[in-house]
mmCIF file of N, CA, C and O in Angstrom:
data_model
loop_
_atom_site.group_PDB
_atom_site.id
_atom_site.type_symbol
_atom_site.label_atom_id
_atom_site.label_comp_id
_atom_site.label_asym_id
_atom_site.label_seq_id
_atom_site.Cartn_x
_atom_site.Cartn_y
_atom_site.Cartn_z
ATOM 1 N N ILE A 1 78.410 93.078 80.370
ATOM 2 C CA ILE A 1 77.782 93.821 81.441
ATOM 3 C C ILE A 1 76.376 93.276 81.625
ATOM 4 O O ILE A 1 75.649 93.067 80.654
ATOM 5 N N MET A 2 76.011 93.053 82.874
ATOM 6 C CA MET A 2 74.680 92.546 83.206
ATOM 7 C C MET A 2 74.141 93.376 84.368
ATOM 8 O O MET A 2 74.880 93.701 85.299
ATOM 9 N N ILE A 3 72.877 93.709 84.311
ATOM 10 C CA ILE A 3 72.234 94.452 85.391
ATOM 11 C C ILE A 3 71.152 93.561 85.978
ATOM 12 O O ILE A 3 70.315 93.019 85.255
ATOM 13 N N THR A 4 71.203 93.382 87.297
ATOM 14 C CA THR A 4 70.231 92.512 87.957
ATOM 15 C C THR A 4 70.067 92.922 89.414
ATOM 16 O O THR A 4 70.940 93.570 89.979
ATOM 17 N N HIS A 5 68.972 92.515 89.996
ATOM 18 C CA HIS A 5 68.752 92.668 91.435
ATOM 19 C C HIS A 5 68.831 91.322 92.134
ATOM 20 O O HIS A 5 68.566 91.214 93.324
ATOM 21 N N SER A 6 69.169 90.291 91.391
ATOM 22 C CA SER A 6 69.201 88.930 91.920
ATOM 23 C C SER A 6 70.642 88.465 92.143
ATOM 24 O O SER A 6 71.388 88.270 91.191
ATOM 25 N N PRO A 7 71.044 88.274 93.400
ATOM 26 C CA PRO A 7 72.417 87.826 93.653
ATOM 27 C C PRO A 7 72.713 86.447 93.067
ATOM 28 O O PRO A 7 73.858 86.147 92.744
ATOM 29 N N GLU A 8 71.691 85.613 92.888
ATOM 30 C CA GLU A 8 71.911 84.287 92.309
ATOM 31 C C GLU A 8 72.413 84.374 90.873
ATOM 32 O O GLU A 8 73.108 83.489 90.398
ATOM 33 N N GLU A 9 72.070 85.450 90.178
ATOM 34 C CA GLU A 9 72.445 85.588 88.772
ATOM 35 C C GLU A 9 73.886 86.040 88.566
ATOM 36 O O GLU A 9 74.399 85.963 87.458
ATOM 37 N N VAL A 10 74.562 86.498 89.598
ATOM 38 C CA VAL A 10 75.915 87.043 89.432
ATOM 39 C C VAL A 10 77.012 86.050 89.785
ATOM 40 O O VAL A 10 78.191 86.374 89.698
ATOM 41 N N ILE A 11 76.651 84.845 90.143
ATOM 42 C CA ILE A 11 77.637 83.868 90.619
ATOM 43 C C ILE A 11 78.768 83.631 89.625
ATOM 44 O O ILE A 11 79.915 83.474 90.010
ATOM 45 N N HIS A 12 78.473 83.641 88.354
ATOM 46 C CA HIS A 12 79.497 83.331 87.353
ATOM 47 C C HIS A 12 80.137 84.580 86.737
ATOM 48 O O HIS A 12 80.897 84.471 85.785
ATOM 49 N N ALA A 13 79.848 85.748 87.283
ATOM 50 C CA ALA A 13 80.459 86.993 86.798
ATOM 51 C C ALA A 13 81.896 87.105 87.282
ATOM 52 O O ALA A 13 82.310 86.444 88.235
ATOM 53 N N ASP A 14 82.678 87.955 86.615
ATOM 54 C CA ASP A 14 84.054 88.203 87.052
ATOM 55 C C ASP A 14 84.097 89.161 88.237
ATOM 56 O O ASP A 14 84.876 88.972 89.165
ATOM 57 N N ARG A 15 83.289 90.205 88.182
ATOM 58 C CA ARG A 15 83.213 91.208 89.249
ATOM 59 C C ARG A 15 81.766 91.622 89.423
ATOM 60 O O ARG A 15 80.982 91.586 88.488
ATOM 61 N N VAL A 16 81.439 92.072 90.625
ATOM 62 C CA VAL A 16 80.104 92.575 90.915
ATOM 63 C C VAL A 16 80.258 93.985 91.468
ATOM 64 O O VAL A 16 81.095 94.233 92.340
ATOM 65 N N ILE A 17 79.456 94.882 90.948
ATOM 66 C CA ILE A 17 79.465 96.261 91.423
ATOM 67 C C ILE A 17 78.067 96.571 91.930
ATOM 68 O O ILE A 17 77.087 96.422 91.205
ATOM 69 N N ILE A 18 77.981 96.983 93.188
ATOM 70 C CA ILE A 18 76.701 97.409 93.753
ATOM 71 C C ILE A 18 76.685 98.928 93.727
ATOM 72 O O ILE A 18 77.584 99.579 94.255
ATOM 73 N N LEU A 19 75.674 99.462 93.084
ATOM 74 C CA LEU A 19 75.540 100.909 92.995
ATOM 75 C C LEU A 19 74.656 101.421 94.121
ATOM 76 O O LEU A 19 73.699 100.772 94.515
ATOM 77 N N ASP A 20 75.001 102.603 94.618
ATOM 78 C CA ASP A 20 74.136 103.277 95.582
ATOM 79 C C ASP A 20 73.803 104.660 95.033
ATOM 80 O O ASP A 20 74.107 104.954 93.874
ATOM 81 N N ARG A 21 73.223 105.496 95.812
ATOM 82 C CA ARG A 21 72.800 106.822 95.333
ATOM 83 C C ARG A 21 73.962 107.690 94.856
ATOM 84 O O ARG A 21 73.795 108.573 94.041
ATOM 85 N N ARG A 22 75.132 107.445 95.394
ATOM 86 C CA ARG A 22 76.305 108.251 95.029
ATOM 87 C C ARG A 22 77.087 107.668 93.871
ATOM 88 O O ARG A 22 78.010 108.270 93.376
ATOM 89 N N GLY A 23 76.769 106.452 93.456
ATOM 90 C CA GLY A 23 77.509 105.801 92.365
ATOM 91 C C GLY A 23 77.932 104.409 92.795
ATOM 92 O O GLY A 23 77.143 103.655 93.348
ATOM 93 N N ILE A 24 79.201 104.103 92.595
ATOM 94 C CA ILE A 24 79.713 102.774 92.947
ATOM 95 C C ILE A 24 79.841 102.671 94.457
ATOM 96 O O ILE A 24 80.559 103.445 95.086
ATOM 97 N N GLY A 25 79.133 101.714 95.032
ATOM 98 C CA GLY A 25 79.168 101.510 96.467
ATOM 99 C C GLY A 25 80.150 100.431 96.876
ATOM 100 O O GLY A 25 81.001 100.634 97.738
ATOM 101 N N ILE A 26 80.061 99.269 96.236
ATOM 102 C CA ILE A 26 80.892 98.118 96.604
ATOM 103 C C ILE A 26 81.301 97.396 95.329
ATOM 104 O O ILE A 26 80.486 97.205 94.432
ATOM 105 N N THR A 27 82.560 96.984 95.266
ATOM 106 C CA THR A 27 83.054 96.163 94.160
ATOM 107 C C THR A 27 83.721 94.934 94.767
ATOM 108 O O THR A 27 84.619 95.074 95.588
ATOM 109 N N ARG A 28 83.254 93.773 94.379
ATOM 110 C CA ARG A 28 83.804 92.516 94.926
ATOM 111 C C ARG A 28 83.724 91.405 93.891
ATOM 112 O O ARG A 28 83.005 91.504 92.911
ATOM 113 N N LYS A 29 84.420 90.312 94.185
ATOM 114 C CA LYS A 29 84.217 89.086 93.422
ATOM 115 C C LYS A 29 82.874 88.508 93.866
ATOM 116 O O LYS A 29 82.490 88.664 95.032
ATOM 117 N N PRO A 30 82.160 87.848 92.964
ATOM 118 C CA PRO A 30 80.818 87.356 93.297
ATOM 119 C C PRO A 30 80.749 86.500 94.557
ATOM 120 O O PRO A 30 79.902 86.744 95.415
ATOM 121 N N ASN A 31 81.620 85.519 94.692
ATOM 122 C CA ASN A 31 81.555 84.644 95.872
ATOM 123 C C ASN A 31 81.796 85.402 97.164
ATOM 124 O O ASN A 31 81.186 85.111 98.187
ATOM 125 N N ASP A 32 82.693 86.403 97.119
ATOM 126 C CA ASP A 32 82.968 87.199 98.317
ATOM 127 C C ASP A 32 81.753 88.023 98.715
ATOM 128 O O ASP A 32 81.417 88.131 99.886
ATOM 129 N N MET A 33 81.094 88.589 97.721
ATOM 130 C CA MET A 33 79.933 89.416 98.016
ATOM 131 C C MET A 33 78.747 88.567 98.472
ATOM 132 O O MET A 33 78.103 88.882 99.463
ATOM 133 N N ILE A 34 78.493 87.483 97.777
ATOM 134 C CA ILE A 34 77.338 86.646 98.111
ATOM 135 C C ILE A 34 77.494 86.033 99.498
ATOM 136 O O ILE A 34 76.522 85.854 100.219
ATOM 137 N N ALA A 35 78.719 85.745 99.883
ATOM 138 C CA ALA A 35 78.965 85.137 101.193
ATOM 139 C C ALA A 35 78.817 86.140 102.333
ATOM 140 O O ALA A 35 78.672 85.751 103.486
ATOM 141 N N ASP A 36 78.853 87.434 102.020
ATOM 142 C CA ASP A 36 78.794 88.472 103.052
ATOM 143 C C ASP A 36 77.372 89.003 103.172
ATOM 144 O O ASP A 36 76.985 89.973 102.518
ATOM 145 N N GLU A 37 76.598 88.365 104.027
ATOM 146 C CA GLU A 37 75.186 88.698 104.191
ATOM 147 C C GLU A 37 74.999 90.159 104.622
ATOM 148 O O GLU A 37 74.063 90.833 104.179
ATOM 149 N N ALA A 38 75.906 90.674 105.439
ATOM 150 C CA ALA A 38 75.792 92.054 105.930
ATOM 151 C C ALA A 38 75.871 93.060 104.785
ATOM 152 O O ALA A 38 75.119 94.037 104.761
ATOM 153 N N ILE A 39 76.775 92.834 103.841
ATOM 154 C CA ILE A 39 76.906 93.742 102.694
ATOM 155 C C ILE A 39 75.624 93.743 101.875
ATOM 156 O O ILE A 39 75.137 94.786 101.454
ATOM 157 N N LEU A 40 75.084 92.552 101.634
ATOM 158 C CA LEU A 40 73.863 92.457 100.840
ATOM 159 C C LEU A 40 72.702 93.177 101.521
ATOM 160 O O LEU A 40 71.977 93.948 100.892
ATOM 161 N N ILE A 41 72.542 92.945 102.807
ATOM 162 C CA ILE A 41 71.446 93.563 103.547
ATOM 163 C C ILE A 41 71.607 95.085 103.562
ATOM 164 O O ILE A 41 70.643 95.828 103.350
ATOM 165 N N GLU A 42 72.840 95.561 103.775
ATOM 166 C CA GLU A 42 73.097 96.999 103.767
ATOM 167 C C GLU A 42 72.745 97.623 102.417
ATOM 168 O O GLU A 42 72.258 98.753 102.350
ATOM 169 N N ALA A 43 72.964 96.867 101.343
ATOM 170 C CA ALA A 43 72.669 97.366 100.000
ATOM 171 C C ALA A 43 71.195 97.187 99.634
ATOM 172 O O ALA A 43 70.778 97.574 98.558
ATOM 173 N N GLY A 44 70.416 96.586 100.536
ATOM 174 C CA GLY A 44 69.002 96.375 100.255
ATOM 175 C C GLY A 44 68.733 95.191 99.366
ATOM 176 O O GLY A 44 67.694 95.112 98.712
ATOM 177 N N ILE A 45 69.683 94.253 99.321
ATOM 178 C CA ILE A 45 69.557 93.055 98.485
ATOM 179 C C ILE A 45 69.337 91.852 99.397
ATOM 180 O O ILE A 45 70.091 91.637 100.341
ATOM 181 N N SER A 46 68.322 91.083 99.112
ATOM 182 C CA SER A 46 68.074 89.871 99.900
ATOM 183 C C SER A 46 69.152 88.849 99.594
ATOM 184 O O SER A 46 69.431 88.567 98.421
ATOM 185 N N PRO A 47 69.779 88.289 100.623
ATOM 186 C CA PRO A 47 70.794 87.266 100.382
ATOM 187 C C PRO A 47 70.186 86.055 99.680
ATOM 188 O O PRO A 47 69.020 85.735 99.893
ATOM 189 N N PRO A 48 70.972 85.379 98.839
ATOM 190 C CA PRO A 48 70.455 84.177 98.189
ATOM 191 C C PRO A 48 70.120 83.100 99.222
ATOM 192 O O PRO A 48 70.679 83.090 100.326
ATOM 193 N N MET A 49 69.229 82.221 98.864
ATOM 194 C CA MET A 49 68.839 81.141 99.777
ATOM 195 C C MET A 49 70.042 80.308 100.207
ATOM 196 O O MET A 49 70.100 79.853 101.339
ATOM 197 N N THR A 50 71.015 80.133 99.308
ATOM 198 C CA THR A 50 72.193 79.340 99.667
ATOM 199 C C THR A 50 72.991 80.011 100.778
ATOM 200 O O THR A 50 73.535 79.333 101.645
ATOM 201 N N THR A 51 73.054 81.343 100.776
ATOM 202 C CA THR A 51 73.767 82.071 101.832
ATOM 203 C C THR A 51 73.042 81.914 103.163
ATOM 204 O O THR A 51 73.666 81.663 104.200
ATOM 205 N N ALA A 52 71.731 82.042 103.128
ATOM 206 C CA ALA A 52 70.943 81.879 104.350
ATOM 207 C C ALA A 52 71.053 80.447 104.877
ATOM 208 O O ALA A 52 71.190 80.230 106.085
ATOM 209 N N LEU A 53 71.029 79.468 103.977
ATOM 210 C CA LEU A 53 71.158 78.069 104.383
ATOM 211 C C LEU A 53 72.527 77.813 105.001
ATOM 212 O O LEU A 53 72.635 77.186 106.057
ATOM 213 N N ALA A 54 73.577 78.321 104.357
ATOM 214 C CA ALA A 54 74.934 78.138 104.885
ATOM 215 C C ALA A 54 75.078 78.782 106.256
ATOM 216 O O ALA A 54 75.693 78.213 107.162
ATOM 217 N N ALA A 55 74.484 79.967 106.437
ATOM 218 C CA ALA A 55 74.553 80.654 107.733
ATOM 219 C C ALA A 55 73.806 79.857 108.801
ATOM 220 O O ALA A 55 74.284 79.709 109.931
ATOM 221 N N GLY A 56 72.650 79.325 108.461
ATOM 222 C CA GLY A 56 71.873 78.528 109.403
ATOM 223 C C GLY A 56 72.593 77.259 109.799
ATOM 224 O O GLY A 56 72.620 76.877 110.980
ATOM 225 N N LEU A 57 73.201 76.591 108.826
ATOM 226 C CA LEU A 57 73.951 75.367 109.123
ATOM 227 C C LEU A 57 75.193 75.680 109.951
ATOM 228 O O LEU A 57 75.529 74.938 110.875
ATOM 229 N N SER A 58 75.843 76.790 109.640
ATOM 230 C CA SER A 58 77.027 77.193 110.398
ATOM 231 C C SER A 58 76.672 77.456 111.861
ATOM 232 O O SER A 58 77.428 77.098 112.768
ATOM 233 N N ALA A 59 75.515 78.055 112.093
ATOM 234 C CA ALA A 59 75.062 78.314 113.465
ATOM 235 C C ALA A 59 74.833 77.012 114.232
ATOM 236 O O ALA A 59 74.900 76.993 115.464
ATOM 237 N N GLN A 60 74.583 75.929 113.493
ATOM 238 C CA GLN A 60 74.394 74.610 114.108
ATOM 239 C C GLN A 60 75.699 73.811 114.164
ATOM 240 O O GLN A 60 75.698 72.637 114.505
ATOM 241 N N GLY A 61 76.817 74.459 113.762
ATOM 242 C CA GLY A 61 78.116 73.788 113.816
ATOM 243 C C GLY A 61 78.458 72.995 112.571
ATOM 244 O O GLY A 61 79.430 72.248 112.563
ATOM 245 N N ILE A 62 77.692 73.146 111.513
ATOM 246 C CA ILE A 62 77.947 72.432 110.265
ATOM 247 C C ILE A 62 78.605 73.392 109.292
ATOM 248 O O ILE A 62 77.992 74.350 108.850
ATOM 249 N N ARG A 63 79.858 73.150 108.989
ATOM 250 C CA ARG A 63 80.616 74.036 108.105
ATOM 251 C C ARG A 63 80.565 73.511 106.674
ATOM 252 O O ARG A 63 80.771 72.333 106.428
ATOM 253 N N LEU A 64 80.313 74.432 105.756
ATOM 254 C CA LEU A 64 80.301 74.099 104.339
ATOM 255 C C LEU A 64 81.459 74.795 103.648
ATOM 256 O O LEU A 64 81.980 75.795 104.141
ATOM 257 N N SER A 65 81.819 74.290 102.495
ATOM 258 C CA SER A 65 82.860 74.908 101.696
ATOM 259 C C SER A 65 82.434 76.316 101.305
ATOM 260 O O SER A 65 81.263 76.563 101.009
ATOM 261 N N ALA A 66 83.380 77.238 101.271
ATOM 262 C CA ALA A 66 83.075 78.621 100.887
ATOM 263 C C ALA A 66 82.625 78.719 99.441
ATOM 264 O O ALA A 66 81.992 79.676 99.046
ATOM 265 N N LYS A 67 82.952 77.709 98.634
ATOM 266 C CA LYS A 67 82.584 77.770 97.217
ATOM 267 C C LYS A 67 81.132 77.362 96.959
ATOM 268 O O LYS A 67 80.624 77.532 95.868
ATOM 269 N N ALA A 68 80.447 76.862 97.953
ATOM 270 C CA ALA A 68 79.069 76.394 97.760
ATOM 271 C C ALA A 68 78.110 77.576 97.759
ATOM 272 O O ALA A 68 77.482 77.867 98.759
ATOM 273 N N ARG A 69 78.003 78.273 96.631
ATOM 274 C CA ARG A 69 77.151 79.456 96.545
ATOM 275 C C ARG A 69 76.004 79.281 95.560
ATOM 276 O O ARG A 69 74.960 79.856 95.750
ATOM 277 N N SER A 70 76.205 78.521 94.489
ATOM 278 C CA SER A 70 75.093 78.274 93.572
ATOM 279 C C SER A 70 74.255 77.123 94.137
ATOM 280 O O SER A 70 74.709 76.367 95.000
ATOM 281 N N SER A 71 73.054 76.984 93.642
ATOM 282 C CA SER A 71 72.186 75.887 94.099
ATOM 283 C C SER A 71 72.839 74.542 93.838
ATOM 284 O O SER A 71 72.803 73.648 94.690
ATOM 285 N N GLU A 72 73.446 74.403 92.655
ATOM 286 C CA GLU A 72 74.100 73.137 92.297
ATOM 287 C C GLU A 72 75.259 72.834 93.231
ATOM 288 O O GLU A 72 75.425 71.702 93.685
ATOM 289 N N GLU A 73 76.081 73.850 93.523
ATOM 290 C CA GLU A 73 77.213 73.651 94.434
ATOM 291 C C GLU A 73 76.729 73.317 95.843
ATOM 292 O O GLU A 73 77.336 72.500 96.535
ATOM 293 N N MET A 74 75.635 73.932 96.258
ATOM 294 C CA MET A 74 75.095 73.658 97.587
ATOM 295 C C MET A 74 74.598 72.215 97.680
ATOM 296 O O MET A 74 74.866 71.523 98.676
ATOM 297 N N VAL A 75 73.935 71.740 96.663
ATOM 298 C CA VAL A 75 73.460 70.346 96.655
ATOM 299 C C VAL A 75 74.646 69.392 96.734
ATOM 300 O O VAL A 75 74.637 68.447 97.525
ATOM 301 N N GLU A 76 75.682 69.647 95.940
ATOM 302 C CA GLU A 76 76.888 68.797 95.981
ATOM 303 C C GLU A 76 77.505 68.792 97.375
ATOM 304 O O GLU A 76 77.895 67.750 97.894
ATOM 305 N N GLU A 77 77.612 69.968 97.974
ATOM 306 C CA GLU A 77 78.212 70.085 99.311
ATOM 307 C C GLU A 77 77.377 69.361 100.355
ATOM 308 O O GLU A 77 77.907 68.653 101.215
ATOM 309 N N LEU A 78 76.067 69.502 100.281
ATOM 310 C CA LEU A 78 75.190 68.822 101.246
ATOM 311 C C LEU A 78 75.254 67.307 101.097
ATOM 312 O O LEU A 78 75.213 66.579 102.084
ATOM 313 N N CYS A 79 75.385 66.834 99.860
ATOM 314 C CA CYS A 79 75.494 65.388 99.627
ATOM 315 C C CYS A 79 76.795 64.829 100.210
ATOM 316 O O CYS A 79 76.846 63.669 100.620
ATOM 317 N N ARG A 80 77.834 65.643 100.267
ATOM 318 C CA ARG A 80 79.123 65.200 100.843
ATOM 319 C C ARG A 80 79.051 65.051 102.357
ATOM 320 O O ARG A 80 79.922 64.423 102.961
ATOM 321 N N LEU A 81 78.057 65.633 102.998
ATOM 322 C CA LEU A 81 77.954 65.579 104.450
ATOM 323 C C LEU A 81 77.508 64.219 104.968
ATOM 324 O O LEU A 81 77.603 63.962 106.153
ATOM 325 N N LYS A 82 77.013 63.370 104.120
ATOM 326 C CA LYS A 82 76.498 62.055 104.567
ATOM 327 C C LYS A 82 77.522 61.270 105.323
ATOM 328 O O LYS A 82 78.634 61.186 105.114
#
């Protein structure tokens, strides 16, 4: 069990649970949650830089692999675009 406010730290977890005032708010796999910027914002969590970068590139028509969520994975994915 790990408690954090940093979405970057949960990438290698099996499951992520976001708590709200009533208890368990959202339960997801880390990649699914990190990729969903709306869920993070609704929970008051700033999306990781990799999510914001992927969203910005997607808006420009550049699609990245859904697995590129950690900084290392994002660098690998960006290097493949050459």
